[in-house]
PDB file of C-alpha atoms and ligand atoms in Angstrom:
ATOM      1  CA  MET Q  81      98.622  73.301 114.373  1.00 71.00           C
ATOM      2  CA  LYS Q  82     101.671  75.046 114.414  1.00 75.00           C
ATOM      3  CA  THR Q  83     102.277  77.628 111.758  1.00 85.00           C
ATOM      4  CA  GLY Q  84     105.330  79.534 111.040  1.00 93.00           C
ATOM      5  CA  THR Q  85     105.973  83.263 110.391  1.00 96.00           C
ATOM      6  CA  LEU Q  86     106.167  84.807 107.165  1.00 97.00           C
ATOM      7  CA  LEU Q  87     109.136  87.087 107.472  1.00 97.00           C
ATOM      8  CA  VAL Q  88     109.564  89.836 104.453  1.00 97.00           C
ATOM      9  CA  VAL Q  89     113.050  91.323 104.401  1.00 97.00           C
ATOM     10  CA  SER Q  90     114.066  94.532 102.702  1.00 95.00           C
ATOM     11  CA  GLY Q  91     116.971  96.907 102.652  1.00 95.00           C
ATOM     12  CA  PRO Q  92     119.023  98.721 100.456  1.00 93.00           C
ATOM     13  CA  SER Q  93     121.590  97.211  98.182  1.00 88.00           C
ATOM     14  CA  GLY Q  94     125.000  97.253 100.263  1.00 90.00           C
ATOM     15  CA  SER Q  95     122.965  96.363 103.622  1.00 93.00           C
ATOM     16  CA  GLY Q  96     123.975  93.395 103.757  1.00 94.00           C
ATOM     17  CA  LYS Q  97     120.807  91.575 103.906  1.00 93.00           C
ATOM     18  CA  GLY Q  98     121.804  88.843 102.008  1.00 89.00           C
ATOM     19  CA  THR Q  99     124.587  87.698 104.164  1.00 93.00           C
ATOM     20  CA  ILE Q 100     122.672  88.184 107.198  1.00 96.00           C
ATOM     21  CA  LEU Q 101     119.648  85.806 105.937  1.00 94.00           C
ATOM     22  CA  ASN Q 102     122.076  83.315 104.626  1.00 91.00           C
ATOM     23  CA  LYS Q 103     123.488  82.795 108.483  1.00 95.00           C
ATOM     24  CA  VAL Q 104     119.543  83.017 109.761  1.00 96.00           C
ATOM     25  CA  ILE Q 105     118.645  80.289 107.342  1.00 93.00           C
ATOM     26  CA  ALA Q 106     121.331  77.776 108.774  1.00 92.00           C
ATOM     27  CA  ASP Q 107     118.709  77.337 111.287  1.00 88.00           C
ATOM     28  CA  GLU Q 108     116.632  74.114 110.277  1.00 86.00           C
ATOM     29  CA  ASN Q 109     113.249  75.988 111.134  1.00 91.00           C
ATOM     30  CA  VAL Q 110     113.725  78.595 108.786  1.00 95.00           C
ATOM     31  CA  SER Q 111     113.523  78.543 105.214  1.00 93.00           C
ATOM     32  CA  LEU Q 112     113.889  80.886 102.163  1.00 91.00           C
ATOM     33  CA  SER Q 113     111.061  80.722  99.481  1.00 91.00           C
ATOM     34  CA  VAL Q 114     112.130  79.180  96.085  1.00 91.00           C
ATOM     35  CA  SER Q 115     110.889  81.885  93.360  1.00 93.00           C
ATOM     36  CA  ALA Q 116     109.199  80.953  90.154  1.00 96.00           C
ATOM     37  CA  THR Q 117     110.906  81.983  86.672  1.00 96.00           C
ATOM     38  CA  THR Q 118     110.302  81.706  83.078  1.00 97.00           C
ATOM     39  CA  ARG Q 119     114.117  81.905  82.334  1.00 94.00           C
ATOM     40  CA  LYS Q 120     116.192  78.806  81.449  1.00 95.00           C
ATOM     41  CA  PRO Q 121     118.209  77.160  84.317  1.00 94.00           C
ATOM     42  CA  ARG Q 122     121.663  77.954  84.216  1.00 91.00           C
ATOM     43  CA  ASP Q 123     124.607  75.288  84.424  1.00 91.00           C
ATOM     44  CA  GLY Q 124     124.272  73.796  88.032  1.00 94.00           C
ATOM     45  CA  GLU Q 125     120.874  75.238  88.668  1.00 93.00           C
ATOM     46  CA  ILE Q 126     118.280  72.706  89.947  1.00 96.00           C
ATOM     47  CA  ASP Q 127     114.618  72.790  89.202  1.00 97.00           C
ATOM     48  CA  GLY Q 128     112.777  73.188  92.910  1.00 94.00           C
ATOM     49  CA  VAL Q 129     116.233  74.498  94.555  1.00 90.00           C
ATOM     50  CA  HIS Q 130     117.591  77.490  93.029  1.00 90.00           C
ATOM     51  CA  TYR Q 131     114.126  78.377  91.382  1.00 93.00           C
ATOM     52  CA  HIS Q 132     110.875  76.783  89.969  1.00 96.00           C
ATOM     53  CA  PHE Q 133     111.454  76.726  86.462  1.00 98.00           C
ATOM     54  CA  MET Q 134     108.422  77.053  84.108  1.00 98.00           C
ATOM     55  CA  THR Q 135     106.807  77.864  80.756  1.00 98.00           C
ATOM     56  CA  ARG Q 136     105.782  81.331  80.208  1.00 98.00           C
ATOM     57  CA  GLU Q 137     102.382  79.935  79.490  1.00 98.00           C
ATOM     58  CA  LYS Q 138     102.351  78.019  82.933  1.00 98.00           C
ATOM     59  CA  PHE Q 139     103.546  81.050  84.707  1.00 98.00           C
ATOM     60  CA  LEU Q 140     100.419  83.205  83.393  1.00 98.00           C
ATOM     61  CA  ASN Q 141      98.092  80.279  84.383  1.00 97.00           C
ATOM     62  CA  GLU Q 142      99.725  80.616  87.904  1.00 97.00           C
ATOM     63  CA  ILE Q 143      98.882  84.307  87.845  1.00 97.00           C
ATOM     64  CA  ALA Q 144      95.524  83.549  86.402  1.00 97.00           C
ATOM     65  CA  ASN Q 145      94.607  81.171  89.444  1.00 96.00           C
ATOM     66  CA  ASN Q 146      95.705  83.674  91.913  1.00 93.00           C
ATOM     67  CA  ASN Q 147      98.935  81.718  92.865  1.00 94.00           C
ATOM     68  CA  ILE Q 148     101.354  84.241  92.518  1.00 96.00           C
ATOM     69  CA  LEU Q 149     101.913  86.711  95.337  1.00 94.00           C
ATOM     70  CA  GLU Q 150     103.858  89.387  93.307  1.00 94.00           C
ATOM     71  CA  TYR Q 151     105.848  89.068  90.199  1.00 96.00           C
ATOM     72  CA  ASN Q 152     107.929  91.391  88.033  1.00 92.00           C
ATOM     73  CA  GLU Q 153     109.385  90.854  84.646  1.00 92.00           C
ATOM     74  CA  TYR Q 154     113.317  91.285  84.351  1.00 87.00           C
ATOM     75  CA  CYS Q 155     115.199  91.024  80.945  1.00 86.00           C
ATOM     76  CA  GLY Q 156     112.309  89.460  79.159  1.00 91.00           C
ATOM     77  CA  ASN Q 157     111.482  86.810  81.709  1.00 93.00           C
ATOM     78  CA  LEU Q 158     109.092  86.700  84.531  1.00 96.00           C
ATOM     79  CA  TYR Q 159     109.852  86.205  88.359  1.00 94.00           C
ATOM     80  CA  GLY Q 160     107.621  85.809  91.136  1.00 95.00           C
ATOM     81  CA  THR Q 161     106.878  84.461  94.435  1.00 96.00           C
ATOM     82  CA  LEU Q 162     104.342  81.362  94.352  1.00 95.00           C
ATOM     83  CA  LYS Q 163     101.691  81.554  97.188  1.00 94.00           C
ATOM     84  CA  SER Q 164     102.097  77.759  97.485  1.00 92.00           C
ATOM     85  CA  GLU Q 165     105.557  77.312  97.906  1.00 92.00           C
ATOM     86  CA  VAL Q 166     104.848  79.889 100.922  1.00 95.00           C
ATOM     87  CA  GLU Q 167     101.888  78.481 102.366  1.00 93.00           C
ATOM     88  CA  SER Q 168     103.220  74.669 102.246  1.00 92.00           C
ATOM     89  CA  LEU Q 169     106.408  75.666 104.353  1.00 92.00           C
ATOM     90  CA  LEU Q 170     104.507  77.846 106.659  1.00 93.00           C
ATOM     91  CA  SER Q 171     101.990  75.001 107.372  1.00 91.00           C
ATOM     92  CA  GLU Q 172     104.836  72.508 108.039  1.00 91.00           C
ATOM     93  CA  GLY Q 173     105.285  74.993 110.756  1.00 90.00           C
ATOM     94  CA  LYS Q 174     108.682  76.561 109.272  1.00 93.00           C
ATOM     95  CA  ASP Q 175     109.198  80.398 109.189  1.00 96.00           C
ATOM     96  CA  VAL Q 176     109.657  81.590 105.693  1.00 97.00           C
ATOM     97  CA  ILE Q 177     111.872  84.634 104.710  1.00 96.00           C
ATOM     98  CA  LEU Q 178     111.390  86.339 101.495  1.00 95.00           C
ATOM     99  CA  GLU Q 179     114.089  88.705 100.536  1.00 91.00           C
ATOM    100  CA  ILE Q 180     112.090  91.225  98.275  1.00 91.00           C
ATOM    101  CA  ASP Q 181     112.166  94.926  97.163  1.00 89.00           C
ATOM    102  CA  VAL Q 182     109.910  97.453  98.763  1.00 92.00           C
ATOM    103  CA  ASN Q 183     107.243  97.180  95.973  1.00 91.00           C
ATOM    104  CA  GLY Q 184     107.330  93.573  96.282  1.00 91.00           C
ATOM    105  CA  ALA Q 185     106.777  93.607 100.056  1.00 95.00           C
ATOM    106  CA  LYS Q 186     104.048  96.025  99.799  1.00 94.00           C
ATOM    107  CA  LYS Q 187     102.012  93.448  97.444  1.00 93.00           C
ATOM    108  CA  ILE Q 188     102.907  90.443  99.880  1.00 95.00           C
ATOM    109  CA  ALA Q 189     101.680  92.470 102.695  1.00 95.00           C
ATOM    110  CA  ASP Q 190      98.394  93.197 100.808  1.00 92.00           C
ATOM    111  CA  SER Q 191      97.562  89.553 100.604  1.00 89.00           C
ATOM    112  CA  MET Q 192      99.104  87.571 103.237  1.00 92.00           C
ATOM    113  CA  GLU Q 193      99.807  88.049 106.886  1.00 93.00           C
ATOM    114  CA  CYS Q 194     103.367  88.992 107.363  1.00 96.00           C
ATOM    115  CA  VAL Q 195     106.015  90.347 109.683  1.00 97.00           C
ATOM    116  CA  ARG Q 196     108.040  93.055 107.646  1.00 98.00           C
ATOM    117  CA  VAL Q 197     111.725  93.737 108.497  1.00 98.00           C
ATOM    118  CA  PHE Q 198     113.969  96.401 107.001  1.00 98.00           C
ATOM    119  CA  ILE Q 199     117.689  96.345 107.221  1.00 98.00           C
ATOM    120  CA  LEU Q 200     119.471  99.542 107.782  1.00 98.00           C
ATOM    121  CA  PRO Q 201     123.074 100.493 107.356  1.00 97.00           C
ATOM    122  CA  PRO Q 202     124.938 102.082 110.369  1.00 97.00           C
ATOM    123  CA  SER Q 203     125.332 105.439 108.620  1.00 96.00           C
ATOM    124  CA  MET Q 204     125.209 106.499 104.884  1.00 95.00           C
ATOM    125  CA  ASP Q 205     128.627 106.884 104.851  1.00 95.00           C
ATOM    126  CA  ILE Q 206     129.265 103.424 106.055  1.00 95.00           C
ATOM    127  CA  LEU Q 207     126.906 101.979 103.335  1.00 95.00           C
ATOM    128  CA  LYS Q 208     128.896 104.074 100.527  1.00 93.00           C
ATOM    129  CA  GLN Q 209     132.149 102.588 101.752  1.00 93.00           C
ATOM    130  CA  ARG Q 210     130.469  98.874 101.597  1.00 92.00           C
ATOM    131  CA  LEU Q 211     129.180  99.580  98.056  1.00 90.00           C
ATOM    132  CA  SER Q 212     132.414 101.058  96.472  1.00 90.00           C
ATOM    133  CA  SER Q 213     134.654  98.242  98.124  1.00 89.00           C
ATOM    134  CA  ARG Q 214     133.034  95.856  96.198  1.00 81.00           C
ATOM    135  CA  GLY Q 215     134.755  97.476  93.200  1.00 81.00           C
ATOM    136  CA  THR Q 216     131.869  96.971  91.013  1.00 78.00           C
ATOM    137  CA  GLU Q 217     130.621 100.209  90.994  1.00 81.00           C
ATOM    138  CA  THR Q 218     131.385 103.443  88.954  1.00 88.00           C
ATOM    139  CA  THR Q 219     130.946 107.035  90.621  1.00 90.00           C
ATOM    140  CA  GLU Q 220     127.949 107.316  88.758  1.00 90.00           C
ATOM    141  CA  THR Q 221     126.527 104.100  89.481  1.00 88.00           C
ATOM    142  CA  LEU Q 222     127.636 104.339  93.101  1.00 89.00           C
ATOM    143  CA  ASN Q 223     125.876 107.656  93.353  1.00 91.00           C
ATOM    144  CA  LYS Q 224     122.500 105.813  91.768  1.00 90.00           C
ATOM    145  CA  ARG Q 225     122.549 103.254  94.304  1.00 89.00           C
ATOM    146  CA  ILE Q 226     122.915 105.902  97.274  1.00 93.00           C
ATOM    147  CA  ASN Q 227     120.241 107.905  96.070  1.00 93.00           C
ATOM    148  CA  GLN Q 228     118.046 104.672  95.339  1.00 91.00           C
ATOM    149  CA  ALA Q 229     118.870 103.631  99.141  1.00 94.00           C
ATOM    150  CA  HIS Q 230     117.652 107.232 100.257  1.00 95.00           C
ATOM    151  CA  ASN Q 231     114.673 106.374  98.518  1.00 94.00           C
ATOM    152  CA  GLU Q 232     113.994 102.925 100.116  1.00 94.00           C
ATOM    153  CA  ILE Q 233     114.848 104.294 103.416  1.00 96.00           C
ATOM    154  CA  LYS Q 234     111.860 106.677 103.397  1.00 96.00           C
ATOM    155  CA  GLU Q 235     109.700 103.562 103.192  1.00 96.00           C
ATOM    156  CA  ALA Q 236     111.184 102.054 106.294  1.00 97.00           C
ATOM    157  CA  TYR Q 237     108.249 103.143 108.609  1.00 97.00           C
ATOM    158  CA  GLU Q 238     105.957 101.077 106.494  1.00 96.00           C
ATOM    159  CA  TYR Q 239     107.847  98.225 108.214  1.00 98.00           C
ATOM    160  CA  ASP Q 240     107.168  96.488 111.532  1.00 97.00           C
ATOM    161  CA  TYR Q 241     110.863  96.150 112.565  1.00 98.00           C
ATOM    162  CA  ALA Q 242     114.229  97.996 111.617  1.00 98.00           C
ATOM    163  CA  VAL Q 243     117.592  95.991 112.026  1.00 98.00           C
ATOM    164  CA  VAL Q 244     120.967  97.916 111.850  1.00 98.00           C
ATOM    165  CA  ASN Q 245     123.630  95.907 110.068  1.00 97.00           C
ATOM    166  CA  ASP Q 246     126.412  97.240 112.273  1.00 96.00           C
ATOM    167  CA  MET Q 247     128.196  93.983 113.392  1.00 96.00           C
ATOM    168  CA  LEU Q 248     126.954  91.270 111.353  1.00 97.00           C
ATOM    169  CA  GLU Q 249     126.081  88.918 114.496  1.00 97.00           C
ATOM    170  CA  ASP Q 250     124.090  91.258 116.242  1.00 98.00           C
ATOM    171  CA  ALA Q 251     122.015  91.916 113.110  1.00 98.00           C
ATOM    172  CA  VAL Q 252     121.602  88.045 112.836  1.00 97.00           C
ATOM    173  CA  LYS Q 253     120.811  87.753 116.359  1.00 97.00           C
ATOM    174  CA  ASN Q 254     118.263  90.593 116.096  1.00 98.00           C
ATOM    175  CA  ILE Q 255     116.329  88.869 113.212  1.00 98.00           C
ATOM    176  CA  ARG Q 256     116.160  85.620 115.183  1.00 97.00           C
ATOM    177  CA  LEU Q 257     114.577  87.516 118.126  1.00 97.00           C
ATOM    178  CA  ILE Q 258     112.214  88.648 115.883  1.00 98.00           C
ATOM    179  CA  LEU Q 259     111.540  85.252 114.836  1.00 97.00           C
ATOM    180  CA  GLU Q 260     111.230  83.775 118.419  1.00 95.00           C
ATOM    181  CA  THR Q 261     108.975  86.854 119.733  1.00 96.00           C
ATOM    182  CA  GLU Q 262     106.701  86.201 116.687  1.00 96.00           C
ATOM    183  CA  ARG Q 263     106.305  82.411 117.828  1.00 93.00           C
ATOM    184  CA  LEU Q 264     104.927  83.890 120.875  1.00 94.00           C
ATOM    185  CA  ARG Q 265     101.813  85.273 119.439  1.00 94.00           C
ATOM    186  CA  THR Q 266      98.662  84.021 120.939  1.00 94.00           C
ATOM    187  CA  SER Q 267      97.720  83.234 117.314  1.00 90.00           C
ATOM    188  CA  LYS Q 268     100.820  81.273 116.586  1.00 89.00           C
ATOM    189  CA  MET Q 269     100.137  79.631 120.194  1.00 92.00           C
ATOM    190  CA  LYS Q 270      96.646  78.771 119.431  1.00 90.00           C
ATOM    191  CA  PHE Q 271      97.417  75.130 119.143  1.00 89.00           C
ATOM    192  CA  LYS Q 272      98.569  74.981 122.666  1.00 92.00           C
ATOM    193  CA  ILE Q 273      95.638  77.064 124.088  1.00 93.00           C
ATOM    194  CA  ASP Q 274      93.219  75.209 122.383  1.00 93.00           C
ATOM    195  CA  GLU Q 275      94.792  72.184 123.779  1.00 92.00           C
ATOM    196  CA  LEU Q 276      94.554  73.200 127.145  1.00 93.00           C
ATOM    197  CA  ASN Q 277      91.204  74.691 126.911  1.00 94.00           C
ATOM    198  CA  ARG Q 278      89.797  71.065 125.963  1.00 91.00           C
ATOM    199  CA  ARG Q 279      91.086  69.602 129.152  1.00 75.00           C
ATOM    200  CA  SER Q 280      88.321  68.769 131.561  1.00 69.00           C
ATOM    201  CA  PHE Q 281      89.190  68.990 135.303  1.00 66.00           C
TER     202      PHE Q 281
HETATM  203  P1  5GP G 528     118.591  86.179  88.103  1.00 92.70           P
HETATM  204  O1  5GP G 528     118.103  85.728  86.745  1.00 92.70           O
HETATM  205  O2  5GP G 528     119.916  86.649  87.958  1.00 92.70           O
HETATM  206  O3  5GP G 528     118.332  84.776  89.123  1.00 92.70           O
HETATM  207  O4  5GP G 528     117.483  86.961  88.831  1.00 92.70           O
HETATM  208  C1  5GP G 528     117.111  88.161  88.116  1.00 92.70           C
HETATM  209  C2  5GP G 528     116.228  89.117  88.948  1.00 92.70           C
HETATM  210  O5  5GP G 528     115.064  88.727  89.474  1.00 92.70           O
HETATM  211  C3  5GP G 528     117.171  89.593  89.884  1.00 92.70           C
HETATM  212  O6  5GP G 528     117.180  90.853  90.385  1.00 92.70           O
HETATM  213  C4  5GP G 528     116.077  88.713  91.178  1.00 92.70           C
HETATM  214  O7  5GP G 528     116.516  89.448  92.739  1.00 92.70           O
HETATM  215  C5  5GP G 528     114.825  89.077  90.694  1.00 92.70           C
HETATM  216  N1  5GP G 528     113.739  87.910  91.364  1.00 92.70           N
HETATM  217  C6  5GP G 528     114.321  86.674  91.570  1.00 92.70           C
HETATM  218  N2  5GP G 528     113.070  86.213  92.337  1.00 92.70           N
HETATM  219  C7  5GP G 528     112.062  87.000  92.225  1.00 92.70           C
HETATM  220  C8  5GP G 528     110.694  86.854  92.904  1.00 92.70           C
HETATM  221  O8  5GP G 528     109.993  85.937  93.228  1.00 92.70           O
HETATM  222  N3  5GP G 528     110.083  88.097  92.828  1.00 92.70           N
HETATM  223  C9  5GP G 528     110.620  89.410  91.926  1.00 92.70           C
HETATM  224  N4  5GP G 528     109.753  90.418  92.008  1.00 92.70           N
HETATM  225  N5  5GP G 528     111.746  89.435  91.693  1.00 92.70           N
HETATM  226  C10 5GP G 528     112.746  88.261  91.698  1.00 92.70           C
END
């Protein structure tokens, strides 16, 4: 049976990871995991597509049943990654991408086999330019985000791969290359190796 790769992707705000990953998931064999949340759906949000919407009671139950790989409370609502969601996609042979912060990535790596990728900006100056060109940051919040980025980049050695997002298309190509390389692991090729080993001559 073919199993996909769980790719856990982190990177500082402004590193462009969302843009890269949206291009990578255009590939039909790659999916983004849909998180669970206790917040109410916004207009246009569809259950099972944008989130798995659930009551707090159900969410707590999922935690108790060990079905939440990591979670966080944000503005009074719980958000988390469902183990069942990730496992069912992987068992369909799909590669699954989780875009998650450094702390969430650590929790996932403690409980599941995964490959971790860190997205780096080409330089801190370029990161600063990218963040300020969004036009959403004051000098204070910009400095906070740059400090936060420095703290996050310190964690990059915890990851298996680092991809520099200089030219977007190159970064997308490199993420695809990582997924292709991971498909060649002997553990992922077990279905073929076992099939060949079963043959009698
Ligand atoms: P929103 O309500 O705007 O959709 O999301 C609020 C926050 O929850 C965002 O910062 C988002 O990144 C975070 N979030 C969404 N899904 C998950 C998840 O599965 N795990 C964690 N830890 N945070 C999540």
